[in-house]
Structures are given as C-alpha cells and as structure tokens.
mmCIF file with all atom_site columns, C-alpha atoms in Angstrom:
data_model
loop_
_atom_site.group_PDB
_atom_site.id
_atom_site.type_symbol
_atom_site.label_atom_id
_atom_site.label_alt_id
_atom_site.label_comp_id
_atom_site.label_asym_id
_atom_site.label_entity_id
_atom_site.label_seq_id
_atom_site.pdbx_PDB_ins_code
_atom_site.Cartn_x
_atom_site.Cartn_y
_atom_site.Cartn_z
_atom_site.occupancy
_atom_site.B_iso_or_equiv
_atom_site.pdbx_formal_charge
_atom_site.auth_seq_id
_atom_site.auth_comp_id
_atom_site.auth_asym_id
_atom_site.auth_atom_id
_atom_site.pdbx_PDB_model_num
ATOM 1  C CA . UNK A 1 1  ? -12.707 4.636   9.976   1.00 0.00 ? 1289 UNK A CA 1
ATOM 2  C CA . UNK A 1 2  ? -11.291 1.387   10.991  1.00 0.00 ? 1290 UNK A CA 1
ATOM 3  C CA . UNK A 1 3  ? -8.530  -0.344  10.061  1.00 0.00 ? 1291 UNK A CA 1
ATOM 4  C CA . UNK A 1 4  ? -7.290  -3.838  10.631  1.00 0.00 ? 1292 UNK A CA 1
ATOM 5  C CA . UNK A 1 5  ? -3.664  -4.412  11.162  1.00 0.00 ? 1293 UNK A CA 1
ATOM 6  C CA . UNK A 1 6  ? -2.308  -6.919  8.572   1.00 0.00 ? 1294 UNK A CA 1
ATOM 7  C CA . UNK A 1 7  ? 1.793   -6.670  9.269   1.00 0.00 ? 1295 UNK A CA 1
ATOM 8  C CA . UNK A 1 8  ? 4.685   -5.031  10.009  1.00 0.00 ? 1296 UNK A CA 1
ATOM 9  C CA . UNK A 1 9  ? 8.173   -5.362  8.803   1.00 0.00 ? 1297 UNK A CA 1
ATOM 10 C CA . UNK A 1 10 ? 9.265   -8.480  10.540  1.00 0.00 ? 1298 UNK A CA 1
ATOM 11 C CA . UNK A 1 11 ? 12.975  -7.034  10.610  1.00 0.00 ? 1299 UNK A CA 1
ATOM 12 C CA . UNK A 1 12 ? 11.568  -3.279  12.571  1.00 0.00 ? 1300 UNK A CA 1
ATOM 13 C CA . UNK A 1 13 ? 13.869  -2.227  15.152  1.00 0.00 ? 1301 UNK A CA 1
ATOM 14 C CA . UNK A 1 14 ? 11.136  -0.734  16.760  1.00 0.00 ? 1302 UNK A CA 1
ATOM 15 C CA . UNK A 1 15 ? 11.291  2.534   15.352  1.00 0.00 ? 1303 UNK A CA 1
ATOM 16 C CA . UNK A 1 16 ? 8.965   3.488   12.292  1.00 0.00 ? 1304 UNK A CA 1
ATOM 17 C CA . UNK A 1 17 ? 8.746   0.472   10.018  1.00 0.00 ? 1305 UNK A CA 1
ATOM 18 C CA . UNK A 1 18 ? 6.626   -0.772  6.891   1.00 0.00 ? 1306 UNK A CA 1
ATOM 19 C CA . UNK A 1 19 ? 3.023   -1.309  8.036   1.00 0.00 ? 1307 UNK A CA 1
ATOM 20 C CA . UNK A 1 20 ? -0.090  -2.758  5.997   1.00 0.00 ? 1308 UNK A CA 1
ATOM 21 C CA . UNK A 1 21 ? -3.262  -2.466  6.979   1.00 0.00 ? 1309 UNK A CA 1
ATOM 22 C CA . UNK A 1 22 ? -6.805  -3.075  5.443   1.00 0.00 ? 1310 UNK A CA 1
ATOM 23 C CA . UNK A 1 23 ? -8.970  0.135   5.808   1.00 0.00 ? 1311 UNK A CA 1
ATOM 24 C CA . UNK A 1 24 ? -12.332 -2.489  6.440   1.00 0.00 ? 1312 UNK A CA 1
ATOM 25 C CA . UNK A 1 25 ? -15.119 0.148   5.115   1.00 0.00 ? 1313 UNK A CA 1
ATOM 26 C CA . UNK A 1 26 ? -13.630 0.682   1.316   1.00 0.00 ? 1314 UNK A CA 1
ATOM 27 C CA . UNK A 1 27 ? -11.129 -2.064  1.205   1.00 0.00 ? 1315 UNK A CA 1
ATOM 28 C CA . UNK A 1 28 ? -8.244  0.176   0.987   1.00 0.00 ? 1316 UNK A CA 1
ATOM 29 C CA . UNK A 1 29 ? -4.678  -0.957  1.427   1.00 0.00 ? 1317 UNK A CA 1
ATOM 30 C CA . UNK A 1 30 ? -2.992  1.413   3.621   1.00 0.00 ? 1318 UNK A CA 1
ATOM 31 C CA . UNK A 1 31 ? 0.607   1.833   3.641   1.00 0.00 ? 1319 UNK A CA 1
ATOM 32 C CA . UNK A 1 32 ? 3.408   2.959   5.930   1.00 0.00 ? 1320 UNK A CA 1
ATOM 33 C CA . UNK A 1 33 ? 6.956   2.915   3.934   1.00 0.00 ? 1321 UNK A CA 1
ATOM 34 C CA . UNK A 1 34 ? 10.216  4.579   3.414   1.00 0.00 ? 1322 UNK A CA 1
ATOM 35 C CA . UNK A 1 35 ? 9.765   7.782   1.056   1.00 0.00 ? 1323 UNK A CA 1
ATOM 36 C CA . UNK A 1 36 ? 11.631  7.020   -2.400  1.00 0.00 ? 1324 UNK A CA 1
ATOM 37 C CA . UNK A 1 37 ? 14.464  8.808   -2.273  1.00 0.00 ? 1325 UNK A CA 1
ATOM 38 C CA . UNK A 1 38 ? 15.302  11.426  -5.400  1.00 0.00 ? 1326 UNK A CA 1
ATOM 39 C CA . UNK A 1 39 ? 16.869  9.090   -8.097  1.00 0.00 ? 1327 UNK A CA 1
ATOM 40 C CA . UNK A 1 40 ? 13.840  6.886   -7.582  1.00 0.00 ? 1328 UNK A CA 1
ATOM 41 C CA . UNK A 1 41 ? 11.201  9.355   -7.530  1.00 0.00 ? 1329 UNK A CA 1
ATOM 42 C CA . UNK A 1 42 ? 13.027  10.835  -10.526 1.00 0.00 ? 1330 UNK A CA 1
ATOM 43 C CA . UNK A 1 43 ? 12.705  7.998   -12.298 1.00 0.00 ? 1331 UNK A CA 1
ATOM 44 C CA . UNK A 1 44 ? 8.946   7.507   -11.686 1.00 0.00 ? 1332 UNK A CA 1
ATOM 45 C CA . UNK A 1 45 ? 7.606   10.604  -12.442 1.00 0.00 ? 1333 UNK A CA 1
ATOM 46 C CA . UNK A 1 46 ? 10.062  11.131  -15.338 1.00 0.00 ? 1334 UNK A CA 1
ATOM 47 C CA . UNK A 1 47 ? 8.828   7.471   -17.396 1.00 0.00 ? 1335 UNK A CA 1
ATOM 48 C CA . UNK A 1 48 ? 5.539   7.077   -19.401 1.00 0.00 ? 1336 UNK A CA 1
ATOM 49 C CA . UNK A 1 49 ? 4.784   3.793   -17.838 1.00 0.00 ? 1337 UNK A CA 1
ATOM 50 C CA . UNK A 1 50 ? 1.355   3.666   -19.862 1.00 0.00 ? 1338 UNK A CA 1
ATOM 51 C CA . UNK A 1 51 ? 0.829   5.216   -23.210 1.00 0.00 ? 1339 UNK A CA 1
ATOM 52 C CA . UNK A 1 52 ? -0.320  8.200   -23.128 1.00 0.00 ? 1340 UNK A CA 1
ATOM 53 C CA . UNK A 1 53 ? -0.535  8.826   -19.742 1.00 0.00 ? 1341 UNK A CA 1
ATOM 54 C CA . UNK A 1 54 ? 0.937   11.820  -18.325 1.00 0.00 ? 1342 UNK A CA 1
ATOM 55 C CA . UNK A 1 55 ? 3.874   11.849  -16.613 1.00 0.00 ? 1343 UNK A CA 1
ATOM 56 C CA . UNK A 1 56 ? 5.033   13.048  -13.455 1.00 0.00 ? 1344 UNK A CA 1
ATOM 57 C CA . UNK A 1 57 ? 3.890   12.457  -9.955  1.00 0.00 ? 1345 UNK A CA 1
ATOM 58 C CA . UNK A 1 58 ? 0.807   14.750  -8.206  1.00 0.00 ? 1346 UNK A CA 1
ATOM 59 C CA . UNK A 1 59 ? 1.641   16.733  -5.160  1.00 0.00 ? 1347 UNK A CA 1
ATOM 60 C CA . UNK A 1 60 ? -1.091  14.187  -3.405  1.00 0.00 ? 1348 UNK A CA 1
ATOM 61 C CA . UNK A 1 61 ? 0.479   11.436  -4.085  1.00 0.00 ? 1349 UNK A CA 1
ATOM 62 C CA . UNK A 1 62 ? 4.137   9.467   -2.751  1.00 0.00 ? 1350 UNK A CA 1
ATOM 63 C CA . UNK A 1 63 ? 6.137   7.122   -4.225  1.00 0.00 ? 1351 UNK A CA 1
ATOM 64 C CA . UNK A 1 64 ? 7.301   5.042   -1.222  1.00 0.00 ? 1352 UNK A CA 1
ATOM 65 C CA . UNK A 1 65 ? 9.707   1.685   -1.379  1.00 0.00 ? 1353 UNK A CA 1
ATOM 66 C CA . UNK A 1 66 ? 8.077   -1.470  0.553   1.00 0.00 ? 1354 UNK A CA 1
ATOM 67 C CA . UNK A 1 67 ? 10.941  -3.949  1.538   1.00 0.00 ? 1355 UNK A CA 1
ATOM 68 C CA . UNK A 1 68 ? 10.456  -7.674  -0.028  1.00 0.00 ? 1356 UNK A CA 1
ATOM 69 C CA . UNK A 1 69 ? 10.360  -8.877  3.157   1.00 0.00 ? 1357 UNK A CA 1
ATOM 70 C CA . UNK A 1 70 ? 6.877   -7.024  3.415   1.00 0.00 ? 1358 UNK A CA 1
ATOM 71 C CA . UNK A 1 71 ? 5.693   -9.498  0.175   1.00 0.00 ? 1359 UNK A CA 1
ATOM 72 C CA . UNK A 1 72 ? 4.175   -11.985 2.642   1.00 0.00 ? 1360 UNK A CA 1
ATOM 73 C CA . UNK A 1 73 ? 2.205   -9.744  4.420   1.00 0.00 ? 1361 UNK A CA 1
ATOM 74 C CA . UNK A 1 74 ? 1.000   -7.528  1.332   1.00 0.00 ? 1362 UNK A CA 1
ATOM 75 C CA . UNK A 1 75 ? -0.403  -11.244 -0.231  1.00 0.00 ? 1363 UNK A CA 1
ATOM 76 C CA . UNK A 1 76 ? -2.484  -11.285 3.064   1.00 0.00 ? 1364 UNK A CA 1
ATOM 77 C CA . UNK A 1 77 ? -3.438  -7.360  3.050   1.00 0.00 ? 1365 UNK A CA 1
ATOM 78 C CA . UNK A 1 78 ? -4.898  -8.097  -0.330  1.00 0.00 ? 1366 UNK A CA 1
ATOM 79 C CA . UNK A 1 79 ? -6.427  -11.359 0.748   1.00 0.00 ? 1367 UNK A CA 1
ATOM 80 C CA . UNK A 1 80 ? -8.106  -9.756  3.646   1.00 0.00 ? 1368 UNK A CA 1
ATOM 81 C CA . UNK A 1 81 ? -9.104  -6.315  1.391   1.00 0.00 ? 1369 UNK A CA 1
ATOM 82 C CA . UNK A 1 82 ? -10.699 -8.893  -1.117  1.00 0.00 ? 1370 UNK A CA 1
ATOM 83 C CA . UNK A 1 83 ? -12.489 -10.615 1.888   1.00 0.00 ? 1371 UNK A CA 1
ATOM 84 C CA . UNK A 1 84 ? -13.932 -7.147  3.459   1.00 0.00 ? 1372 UNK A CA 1
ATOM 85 C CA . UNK A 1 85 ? -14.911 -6.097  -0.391  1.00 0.00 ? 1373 UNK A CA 1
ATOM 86 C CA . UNK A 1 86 ? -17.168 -8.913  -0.615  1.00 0.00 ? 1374 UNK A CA 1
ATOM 87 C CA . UNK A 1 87 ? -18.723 -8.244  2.569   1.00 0.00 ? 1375 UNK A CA 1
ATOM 88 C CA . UNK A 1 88 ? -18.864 -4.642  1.699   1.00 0.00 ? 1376 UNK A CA 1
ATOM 89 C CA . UNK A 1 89 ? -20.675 -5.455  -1.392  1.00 0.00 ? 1377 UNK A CA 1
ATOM 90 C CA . UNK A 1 90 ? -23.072 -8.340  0.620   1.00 0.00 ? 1378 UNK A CA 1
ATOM 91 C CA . UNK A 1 91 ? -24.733 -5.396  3.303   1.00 0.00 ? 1379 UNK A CA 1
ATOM 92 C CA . UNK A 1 92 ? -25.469 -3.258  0.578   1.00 0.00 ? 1380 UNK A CA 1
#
C-alpha cells in the first residue's frame, strides 16, 4: 500500500490533526479527523438522507468532522485521486 501525503490541518498544534492522503493503488481518499461527537452522529444515523435507504450507521464505518480549513487540501486530494485513477486505469 502506498499512500501520498496530500495535507494536514494548516492550524495542527502538532498533536493529531486532520490528514488527507491519496491511497495511489485504488484512488482512495484516506482520512484522519475528529470523531463526531454524539449529537452529530445521532443525527446521521438517525436521518434518511436518500429514499429508501436505511438508516443508521454500520459498526465499520465513522462519521468524522473535517475542519473547513481542510477544504483546500481535500480539492487537491481529489485532484490527485482523479490523476492516479487515470493512471490506474492506463497500466491495465
């Protein structure tokens, strides 16, 4: 597996902080954030965001909250994911 650092949090203290990287063989986002805390979760798993669709939130998943700040670097995260899908798809 290898992943390609996109960006970090530009106001990180440091300590853990909102990461993005591009995981290069599938294309993958991959996301380091702040668990949701209860009232948000709550209020993700409880809403039927899509007809018909159940609700709730399974136990593989996370909902986790990415600062705006992080909006920049998630443009380029998906710029670079399109970028290493296209080569993906050129080798194959």
């Amino acid at each position: 597996m290898t992943l390609r650092f996109v960006g970090i949090d530009p106001n990180t203290g440091g300590e853990g902080s909102p990461t993005v990287w591009v995981e290069e063989e599938s294309a993958d986002l991959v996301l380091q954030g702040a668990e949701a805390d209860g009232l948000l979760t709550s209020v993700v798993g409880s809403t039927e965001w899509v007809a018909g669709h159940t609700t709730g939130i399974p136990a593989h998943e996370r909902v986790m909250r990415i600062t705006a700040r992080m909006v920049p670097i998630l443009r380029d995260a998906c710029d670079a994911a399109e970028r290493a899908a296209a080569e993906h798809r050129d080798v194959r």
